[in-house]
Short mmCIF file of C-alpha atoms in Angstrom, two decimals:
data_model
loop_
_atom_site.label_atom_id
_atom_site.label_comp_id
_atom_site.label_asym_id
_atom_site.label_seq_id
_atom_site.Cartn_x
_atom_site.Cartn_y
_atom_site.Cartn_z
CA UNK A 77 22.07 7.11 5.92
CA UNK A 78 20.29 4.69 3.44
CA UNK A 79 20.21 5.29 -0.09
CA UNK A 80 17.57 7.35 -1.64
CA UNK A 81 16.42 6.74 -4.76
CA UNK A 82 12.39 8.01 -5.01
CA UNK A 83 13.01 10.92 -2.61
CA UNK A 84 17.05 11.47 -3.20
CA UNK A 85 15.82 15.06 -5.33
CA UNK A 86 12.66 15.86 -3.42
CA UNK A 87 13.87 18.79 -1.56
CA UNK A 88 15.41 20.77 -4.56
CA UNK A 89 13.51 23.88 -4.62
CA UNK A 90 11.36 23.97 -8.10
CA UNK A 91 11.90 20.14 -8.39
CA UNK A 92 8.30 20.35 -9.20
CA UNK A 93 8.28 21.96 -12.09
CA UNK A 94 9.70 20.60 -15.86
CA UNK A 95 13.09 23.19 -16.16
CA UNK A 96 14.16 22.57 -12.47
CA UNK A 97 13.87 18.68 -12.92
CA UNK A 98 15.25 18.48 -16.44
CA UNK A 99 18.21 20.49 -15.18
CA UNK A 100 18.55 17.60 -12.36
CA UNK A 101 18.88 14.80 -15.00
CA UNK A 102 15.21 14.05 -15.33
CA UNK A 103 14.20 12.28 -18.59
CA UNK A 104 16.97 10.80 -18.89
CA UNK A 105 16.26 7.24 -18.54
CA UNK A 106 13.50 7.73 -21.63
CA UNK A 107 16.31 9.03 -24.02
CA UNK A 108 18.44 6.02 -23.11
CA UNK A 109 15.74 3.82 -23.92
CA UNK A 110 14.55 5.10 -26.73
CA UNK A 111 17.49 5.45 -28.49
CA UNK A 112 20.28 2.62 -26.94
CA UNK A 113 17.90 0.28 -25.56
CA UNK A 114 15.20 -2.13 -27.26
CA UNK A 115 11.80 -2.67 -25.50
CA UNK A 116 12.57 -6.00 -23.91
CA UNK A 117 15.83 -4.92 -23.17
CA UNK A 118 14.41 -2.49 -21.03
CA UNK A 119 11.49 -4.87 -19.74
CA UNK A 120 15.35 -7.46 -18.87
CA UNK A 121 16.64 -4.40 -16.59
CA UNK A 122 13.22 -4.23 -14.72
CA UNK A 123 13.55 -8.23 -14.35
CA UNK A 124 16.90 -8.03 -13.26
CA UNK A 125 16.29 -5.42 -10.48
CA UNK A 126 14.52 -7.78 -8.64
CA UNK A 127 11.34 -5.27 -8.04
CA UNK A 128 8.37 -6.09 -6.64
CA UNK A 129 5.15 -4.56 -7.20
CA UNK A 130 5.00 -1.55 -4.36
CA UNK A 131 1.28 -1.39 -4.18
CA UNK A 132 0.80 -4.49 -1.87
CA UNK A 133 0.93 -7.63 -3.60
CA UNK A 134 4.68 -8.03 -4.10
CA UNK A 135 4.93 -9.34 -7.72
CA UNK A 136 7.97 -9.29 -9.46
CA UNK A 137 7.17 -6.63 -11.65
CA UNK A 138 9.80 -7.37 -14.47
CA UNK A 139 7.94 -10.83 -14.69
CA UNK A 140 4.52 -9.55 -14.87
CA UNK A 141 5.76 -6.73 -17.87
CA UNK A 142 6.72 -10.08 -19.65
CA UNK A 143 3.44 -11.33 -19.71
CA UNK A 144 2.15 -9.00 -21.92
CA UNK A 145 0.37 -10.55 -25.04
CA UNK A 146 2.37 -9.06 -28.18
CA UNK A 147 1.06 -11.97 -30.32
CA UNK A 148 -2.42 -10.78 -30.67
CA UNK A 149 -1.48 -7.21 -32.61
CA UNK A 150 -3.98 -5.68 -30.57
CA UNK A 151 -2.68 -2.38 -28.90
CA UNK A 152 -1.32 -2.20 -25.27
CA UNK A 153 -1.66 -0.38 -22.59
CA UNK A 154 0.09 0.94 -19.39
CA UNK A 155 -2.32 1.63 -16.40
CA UNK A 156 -0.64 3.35 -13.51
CA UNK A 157 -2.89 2.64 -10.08
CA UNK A 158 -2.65 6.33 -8.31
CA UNK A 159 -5.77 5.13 -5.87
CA UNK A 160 -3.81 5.36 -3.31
CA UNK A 161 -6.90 4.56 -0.66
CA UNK A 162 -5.32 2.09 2.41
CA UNK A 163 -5.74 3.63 5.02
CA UNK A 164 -2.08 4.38 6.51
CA UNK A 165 -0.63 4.79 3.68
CA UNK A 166 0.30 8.19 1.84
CA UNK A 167 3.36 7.66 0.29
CA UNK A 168 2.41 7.96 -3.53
CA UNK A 169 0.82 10.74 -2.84
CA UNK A 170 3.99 12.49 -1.51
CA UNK A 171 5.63 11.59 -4.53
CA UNK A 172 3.59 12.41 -7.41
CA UNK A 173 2.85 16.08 -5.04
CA UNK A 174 6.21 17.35 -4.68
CA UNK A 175 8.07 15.26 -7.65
CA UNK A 176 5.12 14.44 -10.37
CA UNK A 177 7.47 14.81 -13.38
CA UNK A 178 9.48 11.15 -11.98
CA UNK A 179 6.22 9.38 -11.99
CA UNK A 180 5.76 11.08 -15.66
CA UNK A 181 9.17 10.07 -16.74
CA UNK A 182 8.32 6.42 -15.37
CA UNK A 183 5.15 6.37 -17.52
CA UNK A 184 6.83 6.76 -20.38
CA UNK A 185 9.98 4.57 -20.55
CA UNK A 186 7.73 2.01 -18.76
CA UNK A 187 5.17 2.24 -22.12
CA UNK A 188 7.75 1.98 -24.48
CA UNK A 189 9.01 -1.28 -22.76
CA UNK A 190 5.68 -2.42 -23.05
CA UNK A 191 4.85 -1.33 -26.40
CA UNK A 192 2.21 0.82 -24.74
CA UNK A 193 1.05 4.15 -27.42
CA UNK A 194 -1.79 4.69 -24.82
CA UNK A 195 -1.25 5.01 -21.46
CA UNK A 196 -3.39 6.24 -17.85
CA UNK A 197 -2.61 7.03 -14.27
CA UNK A 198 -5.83 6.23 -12.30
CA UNK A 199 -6.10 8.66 -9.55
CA UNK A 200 -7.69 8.85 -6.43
CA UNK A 201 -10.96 11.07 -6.34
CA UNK A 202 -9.99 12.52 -3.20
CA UNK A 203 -6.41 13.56 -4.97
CA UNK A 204 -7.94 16.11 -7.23
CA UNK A 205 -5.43 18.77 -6.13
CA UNK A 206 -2.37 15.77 -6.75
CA UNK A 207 -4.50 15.39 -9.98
CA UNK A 208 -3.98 19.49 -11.14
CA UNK A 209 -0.37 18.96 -10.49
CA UNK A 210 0.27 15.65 -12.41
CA UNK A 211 -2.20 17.38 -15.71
CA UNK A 212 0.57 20.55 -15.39
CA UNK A 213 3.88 17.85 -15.33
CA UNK A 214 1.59 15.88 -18.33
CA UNK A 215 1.38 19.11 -20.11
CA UNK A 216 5.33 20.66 -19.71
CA UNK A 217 6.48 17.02 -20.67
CA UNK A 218 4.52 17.57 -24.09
CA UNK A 219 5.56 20.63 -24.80
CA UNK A 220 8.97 19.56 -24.78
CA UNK A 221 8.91 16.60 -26.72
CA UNK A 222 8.35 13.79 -24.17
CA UNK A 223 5.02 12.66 -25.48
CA UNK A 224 3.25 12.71 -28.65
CA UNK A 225 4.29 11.63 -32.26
CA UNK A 226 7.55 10.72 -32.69
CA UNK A 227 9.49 11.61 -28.91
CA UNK A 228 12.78 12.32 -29.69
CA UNK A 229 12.79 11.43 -33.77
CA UNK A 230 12.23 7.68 -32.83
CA UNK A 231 9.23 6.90 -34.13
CA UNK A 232 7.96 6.34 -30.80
CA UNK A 233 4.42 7.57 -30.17
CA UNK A 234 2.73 8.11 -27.03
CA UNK A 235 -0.31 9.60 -24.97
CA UNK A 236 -0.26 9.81 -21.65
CA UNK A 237 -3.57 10.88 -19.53
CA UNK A 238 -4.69 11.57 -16.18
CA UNK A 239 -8.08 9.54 -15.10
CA UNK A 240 -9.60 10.64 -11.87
CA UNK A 241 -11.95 8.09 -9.88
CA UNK A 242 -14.93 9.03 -7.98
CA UNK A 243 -13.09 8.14 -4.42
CA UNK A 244 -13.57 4.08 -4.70
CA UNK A 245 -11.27 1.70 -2.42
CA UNK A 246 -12.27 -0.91 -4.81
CA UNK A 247 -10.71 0.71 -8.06
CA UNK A 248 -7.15 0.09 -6.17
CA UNK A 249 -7.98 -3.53 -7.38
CA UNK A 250 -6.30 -3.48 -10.77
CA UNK A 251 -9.56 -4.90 -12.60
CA UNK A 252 -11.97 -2.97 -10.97
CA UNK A 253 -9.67 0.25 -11.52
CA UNK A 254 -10.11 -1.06 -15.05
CA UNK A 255 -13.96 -1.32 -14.91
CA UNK A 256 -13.91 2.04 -13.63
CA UNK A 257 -11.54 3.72 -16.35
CA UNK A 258 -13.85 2.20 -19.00
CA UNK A 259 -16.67 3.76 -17.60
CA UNK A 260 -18.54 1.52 -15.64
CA UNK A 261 -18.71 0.47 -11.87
CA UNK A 262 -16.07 -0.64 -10.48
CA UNK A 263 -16.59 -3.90 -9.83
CA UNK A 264 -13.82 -6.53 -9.96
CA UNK A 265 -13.50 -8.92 -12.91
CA UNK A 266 -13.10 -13.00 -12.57
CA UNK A 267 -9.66 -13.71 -13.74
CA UNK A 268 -8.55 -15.28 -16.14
CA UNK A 269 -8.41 -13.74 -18.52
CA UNK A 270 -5.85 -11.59 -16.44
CA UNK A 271 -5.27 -8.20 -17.89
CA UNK A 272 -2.10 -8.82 -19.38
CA UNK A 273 -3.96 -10.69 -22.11
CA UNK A 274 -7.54 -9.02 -21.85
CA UNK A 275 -7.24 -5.38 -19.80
CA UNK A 276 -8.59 -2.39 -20.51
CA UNK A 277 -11.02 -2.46 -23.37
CA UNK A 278 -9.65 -6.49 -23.91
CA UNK A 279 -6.31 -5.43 -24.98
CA UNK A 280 -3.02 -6.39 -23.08
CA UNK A 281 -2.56 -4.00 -20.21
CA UNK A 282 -0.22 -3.83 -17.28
CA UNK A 283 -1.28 -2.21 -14.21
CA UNK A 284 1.17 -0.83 -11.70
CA UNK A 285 1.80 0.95 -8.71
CA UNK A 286 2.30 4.54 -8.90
CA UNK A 287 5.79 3.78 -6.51
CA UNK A 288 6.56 0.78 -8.96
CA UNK A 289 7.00 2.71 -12.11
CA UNK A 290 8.79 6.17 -9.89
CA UNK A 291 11.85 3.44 -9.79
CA UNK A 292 12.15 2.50 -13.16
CA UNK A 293 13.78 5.56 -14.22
CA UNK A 294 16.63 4.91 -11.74
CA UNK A 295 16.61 0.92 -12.67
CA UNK A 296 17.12 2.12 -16.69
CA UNK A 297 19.88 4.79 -15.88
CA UNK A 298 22.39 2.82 -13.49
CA UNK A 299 20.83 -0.91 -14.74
CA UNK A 300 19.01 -3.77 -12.85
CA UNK A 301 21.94 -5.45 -11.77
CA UNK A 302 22.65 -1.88 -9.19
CA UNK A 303 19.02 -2.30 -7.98
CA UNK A 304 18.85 -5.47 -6.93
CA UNK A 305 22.51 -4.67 -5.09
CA UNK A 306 20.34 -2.72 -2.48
CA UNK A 307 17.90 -4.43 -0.09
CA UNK A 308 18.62 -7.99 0.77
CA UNK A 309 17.59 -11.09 -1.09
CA UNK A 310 14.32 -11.38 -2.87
CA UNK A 311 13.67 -7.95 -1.23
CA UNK A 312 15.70 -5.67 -3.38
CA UNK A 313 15.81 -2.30 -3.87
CA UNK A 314 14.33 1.04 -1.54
CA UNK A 315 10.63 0.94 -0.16
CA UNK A 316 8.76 4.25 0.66
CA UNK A 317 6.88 3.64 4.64
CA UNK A 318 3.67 5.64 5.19
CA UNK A 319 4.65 5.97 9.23
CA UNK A 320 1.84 7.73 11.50
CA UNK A 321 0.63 6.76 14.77
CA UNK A 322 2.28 6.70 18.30
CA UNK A 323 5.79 7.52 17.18
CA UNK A 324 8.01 11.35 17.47
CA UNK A 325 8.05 11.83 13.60
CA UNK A 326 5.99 10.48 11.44
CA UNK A 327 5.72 10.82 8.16
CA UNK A 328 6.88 9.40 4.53
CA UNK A 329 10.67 7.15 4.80
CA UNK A 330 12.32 5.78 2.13
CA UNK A 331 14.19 2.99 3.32
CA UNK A 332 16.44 0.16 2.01
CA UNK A 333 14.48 -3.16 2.52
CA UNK A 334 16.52 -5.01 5.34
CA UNK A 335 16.93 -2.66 7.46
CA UNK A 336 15.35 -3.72 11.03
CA UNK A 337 12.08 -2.64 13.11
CA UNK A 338 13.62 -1.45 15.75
CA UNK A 339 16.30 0.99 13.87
CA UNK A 340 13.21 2.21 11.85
CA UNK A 341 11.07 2.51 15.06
CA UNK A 342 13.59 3.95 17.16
CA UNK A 343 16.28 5.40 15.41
CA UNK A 344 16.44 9.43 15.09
CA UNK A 345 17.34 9.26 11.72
CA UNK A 346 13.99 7.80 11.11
CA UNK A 347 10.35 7.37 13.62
CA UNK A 348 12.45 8.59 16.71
CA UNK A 349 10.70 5.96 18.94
CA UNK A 350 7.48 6.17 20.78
CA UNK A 351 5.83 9.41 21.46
CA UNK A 352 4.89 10.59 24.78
CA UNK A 353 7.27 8.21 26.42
CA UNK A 354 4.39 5.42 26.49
CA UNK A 355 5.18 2.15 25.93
CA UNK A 356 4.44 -0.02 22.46
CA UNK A 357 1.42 -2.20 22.44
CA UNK A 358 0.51 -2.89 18.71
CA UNK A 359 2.03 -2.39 15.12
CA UNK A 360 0.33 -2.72 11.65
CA UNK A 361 3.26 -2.26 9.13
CA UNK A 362 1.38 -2.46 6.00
CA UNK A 363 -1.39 -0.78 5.71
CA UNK A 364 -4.80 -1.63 7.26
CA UNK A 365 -5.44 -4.88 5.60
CA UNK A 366 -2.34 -6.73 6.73
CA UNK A 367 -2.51 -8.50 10.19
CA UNK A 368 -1.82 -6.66 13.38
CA UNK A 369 1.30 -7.72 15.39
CA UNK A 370 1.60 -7.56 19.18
CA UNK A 371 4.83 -5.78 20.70
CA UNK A 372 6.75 -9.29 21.44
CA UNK A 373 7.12 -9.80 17.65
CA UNK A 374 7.38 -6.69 16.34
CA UNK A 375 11.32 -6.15 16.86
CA UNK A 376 12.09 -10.05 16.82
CA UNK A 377 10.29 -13.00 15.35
CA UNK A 378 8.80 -16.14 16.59
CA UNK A 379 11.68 -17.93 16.94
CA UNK A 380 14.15 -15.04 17.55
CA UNK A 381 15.49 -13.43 14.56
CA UNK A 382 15.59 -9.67 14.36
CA UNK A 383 13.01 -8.08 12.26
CA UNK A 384 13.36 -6.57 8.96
CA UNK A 385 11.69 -3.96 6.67
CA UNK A 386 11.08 -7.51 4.23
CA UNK A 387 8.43 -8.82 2.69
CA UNK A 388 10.39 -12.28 3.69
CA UNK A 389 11.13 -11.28 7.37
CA UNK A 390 7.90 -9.33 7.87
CA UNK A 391 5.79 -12.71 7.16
CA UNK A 392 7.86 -14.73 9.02
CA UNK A 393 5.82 -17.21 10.84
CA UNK A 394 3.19 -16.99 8.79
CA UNK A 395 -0.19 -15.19 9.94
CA UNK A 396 -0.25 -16.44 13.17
CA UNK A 397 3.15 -15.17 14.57
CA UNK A 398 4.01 -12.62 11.26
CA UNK A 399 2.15 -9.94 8.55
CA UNK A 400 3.11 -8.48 5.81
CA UNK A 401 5.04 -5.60 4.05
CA UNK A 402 2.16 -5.03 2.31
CA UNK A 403 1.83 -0.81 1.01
CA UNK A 404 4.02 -0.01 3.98
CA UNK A 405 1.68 1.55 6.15
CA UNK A 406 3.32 1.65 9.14
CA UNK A 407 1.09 2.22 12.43
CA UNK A 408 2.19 2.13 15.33
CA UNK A 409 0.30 2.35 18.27
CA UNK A 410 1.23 2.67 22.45
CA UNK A 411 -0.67 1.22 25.58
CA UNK A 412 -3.24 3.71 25.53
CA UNK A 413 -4.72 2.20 22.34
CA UNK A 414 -7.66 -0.17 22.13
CA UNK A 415 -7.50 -2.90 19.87
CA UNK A 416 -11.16 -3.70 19.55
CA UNK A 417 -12.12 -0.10 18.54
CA UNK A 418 -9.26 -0.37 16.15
CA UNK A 419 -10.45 -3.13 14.54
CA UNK A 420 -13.93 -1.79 14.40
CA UNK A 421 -12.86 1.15 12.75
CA UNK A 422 -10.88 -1.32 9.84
CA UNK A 423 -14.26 -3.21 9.55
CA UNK A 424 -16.50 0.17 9.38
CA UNK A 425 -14.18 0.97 6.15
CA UNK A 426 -14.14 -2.41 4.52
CA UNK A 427 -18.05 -2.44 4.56
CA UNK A 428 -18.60 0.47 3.16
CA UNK A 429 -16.02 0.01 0.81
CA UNK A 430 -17.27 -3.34 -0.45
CA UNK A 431 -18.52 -2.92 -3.94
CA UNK A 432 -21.67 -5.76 -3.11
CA UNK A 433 -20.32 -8.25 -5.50
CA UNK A 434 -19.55 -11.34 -3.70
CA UNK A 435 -21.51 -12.26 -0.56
CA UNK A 436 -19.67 -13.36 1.68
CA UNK A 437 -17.30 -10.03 1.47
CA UNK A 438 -21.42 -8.07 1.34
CA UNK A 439 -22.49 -9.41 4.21
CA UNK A 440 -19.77 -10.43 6.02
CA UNK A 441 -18.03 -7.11 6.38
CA UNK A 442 -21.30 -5.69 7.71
CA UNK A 443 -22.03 -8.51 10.01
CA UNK A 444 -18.06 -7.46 11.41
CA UNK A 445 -18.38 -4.08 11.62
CA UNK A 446 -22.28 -4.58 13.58
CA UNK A 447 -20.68 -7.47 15.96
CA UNK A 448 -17.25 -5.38 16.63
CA UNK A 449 -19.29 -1.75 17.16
CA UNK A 450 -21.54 -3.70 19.45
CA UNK A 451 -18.82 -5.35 21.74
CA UNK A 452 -17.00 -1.83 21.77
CA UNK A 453 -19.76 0.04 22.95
CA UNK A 454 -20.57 -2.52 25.77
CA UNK A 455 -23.08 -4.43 24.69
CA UNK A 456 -20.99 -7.49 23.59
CA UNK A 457 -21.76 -11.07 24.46
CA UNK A 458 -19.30 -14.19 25.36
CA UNK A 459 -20.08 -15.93 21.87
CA UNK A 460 -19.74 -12.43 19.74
CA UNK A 461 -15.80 -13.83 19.93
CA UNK A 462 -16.13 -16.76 18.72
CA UNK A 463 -19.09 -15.89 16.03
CA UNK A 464 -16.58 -12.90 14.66
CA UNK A 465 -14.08 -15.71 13.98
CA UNK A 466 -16.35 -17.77 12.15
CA UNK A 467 -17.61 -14.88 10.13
CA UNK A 468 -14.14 -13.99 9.11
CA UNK A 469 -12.89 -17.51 8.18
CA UNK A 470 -15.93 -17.37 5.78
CA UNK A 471 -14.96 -14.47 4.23
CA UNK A 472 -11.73 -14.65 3.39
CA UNK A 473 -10.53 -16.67 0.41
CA UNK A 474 -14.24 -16.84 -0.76
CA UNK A 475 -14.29 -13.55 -3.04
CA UNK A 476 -13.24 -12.50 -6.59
CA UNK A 477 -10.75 -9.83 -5.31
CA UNK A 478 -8.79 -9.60 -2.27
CA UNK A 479 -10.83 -7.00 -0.54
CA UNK A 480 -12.92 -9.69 1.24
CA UNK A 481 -8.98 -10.97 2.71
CA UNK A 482 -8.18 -7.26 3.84
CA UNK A 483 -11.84 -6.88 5.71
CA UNK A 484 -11.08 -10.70 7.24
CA UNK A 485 -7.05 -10.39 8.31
CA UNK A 486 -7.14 -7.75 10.78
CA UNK A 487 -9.92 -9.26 12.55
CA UNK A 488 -8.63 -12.68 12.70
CA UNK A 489 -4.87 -10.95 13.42
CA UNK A 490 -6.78 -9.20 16.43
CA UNK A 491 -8.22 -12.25 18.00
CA UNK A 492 -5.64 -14.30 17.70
CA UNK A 493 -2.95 -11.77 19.81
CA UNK A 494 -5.50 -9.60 22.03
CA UNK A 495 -7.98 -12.24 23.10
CA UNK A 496 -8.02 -10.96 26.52
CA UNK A 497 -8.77 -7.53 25.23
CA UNK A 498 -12.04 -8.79 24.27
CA UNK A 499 -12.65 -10.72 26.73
CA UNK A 500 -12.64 -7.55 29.10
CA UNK A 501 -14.94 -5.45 26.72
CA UNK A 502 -17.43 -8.40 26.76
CA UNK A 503 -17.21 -8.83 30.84
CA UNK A 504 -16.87 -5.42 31.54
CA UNK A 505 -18.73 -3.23 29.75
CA UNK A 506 -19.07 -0.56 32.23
CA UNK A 507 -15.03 -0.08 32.38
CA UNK A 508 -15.21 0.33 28.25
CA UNK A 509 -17.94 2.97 27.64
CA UNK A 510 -15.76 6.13 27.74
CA UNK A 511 -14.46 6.40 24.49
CA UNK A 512 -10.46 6.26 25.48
CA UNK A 513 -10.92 3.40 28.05
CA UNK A 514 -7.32 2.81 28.22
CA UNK A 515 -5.52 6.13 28.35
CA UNK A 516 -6.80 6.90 31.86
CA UNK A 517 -6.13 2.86 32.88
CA UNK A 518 -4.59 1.03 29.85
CA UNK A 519 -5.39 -2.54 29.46
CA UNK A 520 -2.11 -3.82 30.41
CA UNK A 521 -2.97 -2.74 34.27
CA UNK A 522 -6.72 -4.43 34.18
CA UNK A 523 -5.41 -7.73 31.88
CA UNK A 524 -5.50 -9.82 35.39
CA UNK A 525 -9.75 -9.45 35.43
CA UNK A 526 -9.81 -11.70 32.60
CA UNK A 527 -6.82 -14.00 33.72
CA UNK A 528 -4.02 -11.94 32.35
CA UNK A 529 -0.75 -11.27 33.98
CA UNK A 530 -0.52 -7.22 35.28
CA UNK A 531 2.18 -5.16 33.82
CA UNK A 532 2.47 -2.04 35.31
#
């Protein structure tokens, strides 16, 4: 059994509520730093652990806490990002449902570290019963001293709010979740200024994932040095995997990073292997944004390593034989699955999640979603291939914010290892037009019309 240190209490009955918790040890990592520990003391532990930023990106988050401007005297803030909106991924959502008080307890040692007297979680509009349940934990933790003037006779002030969003991919991006908590769209900002210097209404802020700041309470009570002592290398510590799709038991795993694909596909203490006995075709282990990988390199890379549950291993080779960790939304699908409807599905969200800013992501994402419905619905042409390629390359990298990269990298992820697939949906359209194509005949037993070897 790996070690649990997000979910290791989840399953106490009452765990949700302030007396249960306390009684379990919560809170404790704010009275040890507010009353044996010094703010960049604590901000040293978080460095030490080794933890990256469990949203997607994968910044140290230790490092990024130190680059909060304390020279200016202008007040800080801590913004927890609770828009949990990739699709695949669920995990903070499981935690701040059935254990809100840890992501509470994380706010608030987190703030002092940072000097933070202010401090938001960002929510997800469609969370608004997650968001009743985080106002109750906000509301117990005040009445008994947490936050307010003064938390435990320190002289440590603090207030701690719940912002709810009106349902925005876009306001996952840290700037444009800052836009929105100010009151405005949410559109992304040009950086720099980054927000550690110029955040939310231009003071120093420090945005982080709702995951992110759950561990810090655990980092603070048995130090940094015990983190970074799980996982393996620059990969330290427990992930939480969002894992739906094909598979006996999905659901929300936390797992030490390091431990391989193919224990976490097919192990019974975790995914149980492939439902319905059908073979694996496909896996995004990410979320939606991060590139698809074919079955050949899920469980070993390129050039025949095992697999991990890394951000290192999981990128091996690059985009054009690896992915990324990214939120750890882990899809898996089998045979039956068709890539190109997949993929059109991905693009459908990205367009009408883009918030119009740039133009290439604008009209790029639409021109993907148009070119991939049309080739999915049997009216694709030879050179659609080809021109969704160029449309992709065009997008990505050419944006403020990194949505225009998550609309472009499954498409280009999709060309690159199922070619063939849309080949046949181009050649023949009458085979595609039923809406599951390939669970009466999957792909792998029609490859050879388009040149492919049969697998039956």
């Amino acid at each position: 059994m790996s070690k649990k240190i997000l979910l290791d209490k989840i399953n106490i009955p009452g765990i949700k509520t302030y007396e249960v918790y306390r009684q379990n040890g919560g809170y404790a990592s704010v009275e040890k730093a507010l009353k044996t520990l010094t703010p960049d003391e604590v901000v040293e532990e978080v460095k030490k652990s080794g933890i990256r930023g469990r949203g997607g990106a994968g910044f140290p988050a230790g490092m990024k806490w130190s680059f909060i401007d304390k020279k200016s005297g202008k007040p800080r803030h801590l913004v927890c990002n609770a828009d949990e909106s990739e699709p695949g991924t669920f995990k903070d959502r499981y935690l701040m449902e059935f254990i809100p008080h840890l992501l509470i307890e994380g706010m608030i040692t987190s703030s002092f570290a940072l000097g933070a007297n202010l401090s938001y979680i960002y929510i997800r509009g469609e969370y608004m019963w997650v968001f009743k349940i985080l106002e109750k934990a906000i509301n117990e933790a005040r009445a008994a001293g947490w936050l307010g003037k003064n938390i435990l006779g320190t002289g440590y002030d603090l207030d701690l709010y719940v912002h709810c969003g009106a349902g925005a991919y876009i306001c996952g991006e840290e700037t444009a979740l800052i836009e929105s908590l100010e009151g405005k769209r949410g559109n992304p900002r040009i950086k720099p200024p980054f927000p550690a210097v110029s955040g939310l209404w231009a003071n120093p802020t420090v945005v982080n994932n709702v995951e992110t700041i759950a561990a810090v309470p655990w980092i603070i009570n048995n130090s940094g040095d015990e983190y970074a002592k799980i996982g393996i290398g620059r990969s330290t510590g427990t992930k939480l995997i969002s894992a739906s799709g094909h598979i006996k038991n999905p659901g929300v795993y936390e797992i030490e990073l390091g431990l391989s694909v193919d224990e976490f596909m097919n192990s019974d203490e975790y995914l149980g292997g492939m439902s319905s006995n059908r073979p694996l075709k496909a896996l995004v282990p990410g979320g939606s944004s991060v590139p698809i990988l074919p079955a050949e390199l899920i469980f070993k890379t390129a050039n025949g390593e095992d697999r991990l549950m890394s951000y290192e291993s999981l990128s091996d080779g690059g985009f054009a034989t690896g992915s990324m960790l990214g939120s750890g939304g882990f899809i898996v699908y089998n045979d039956t699955s068709c890539i190109v409807r997949n993929t059109w599905n991905f693009a459908r969200f990205y367009h009408h999640e883009s918030c119009g800013q740039c133009t290439p992501c604008r009209e790029g994402t639409g021109w993907l979603e148009k070119i991939l419905h049309r080739i999915e619905n049997g009216h694709g042409r030879e050179e659609d291939i080809e021109l969704l390629w160029s449309i992709q390359s065009k997008i990505e990298g050419n944006t403020i914010c990194p949505l225009g990269d998550a609309a472009s990298w499954p498409v280009a992820a999709a060309i690159r290892h199922f070619k063939d697939e849309f080949e046949y949906h181009v050649r023949f359209p009458e085979k595609i037009k039923h809406r599951d194509h390939f669970v009466a005949e999957p792909f792998s037993q029609v490859k050879h019309l388009v040149g492919g070897k049969v697998i039956v």
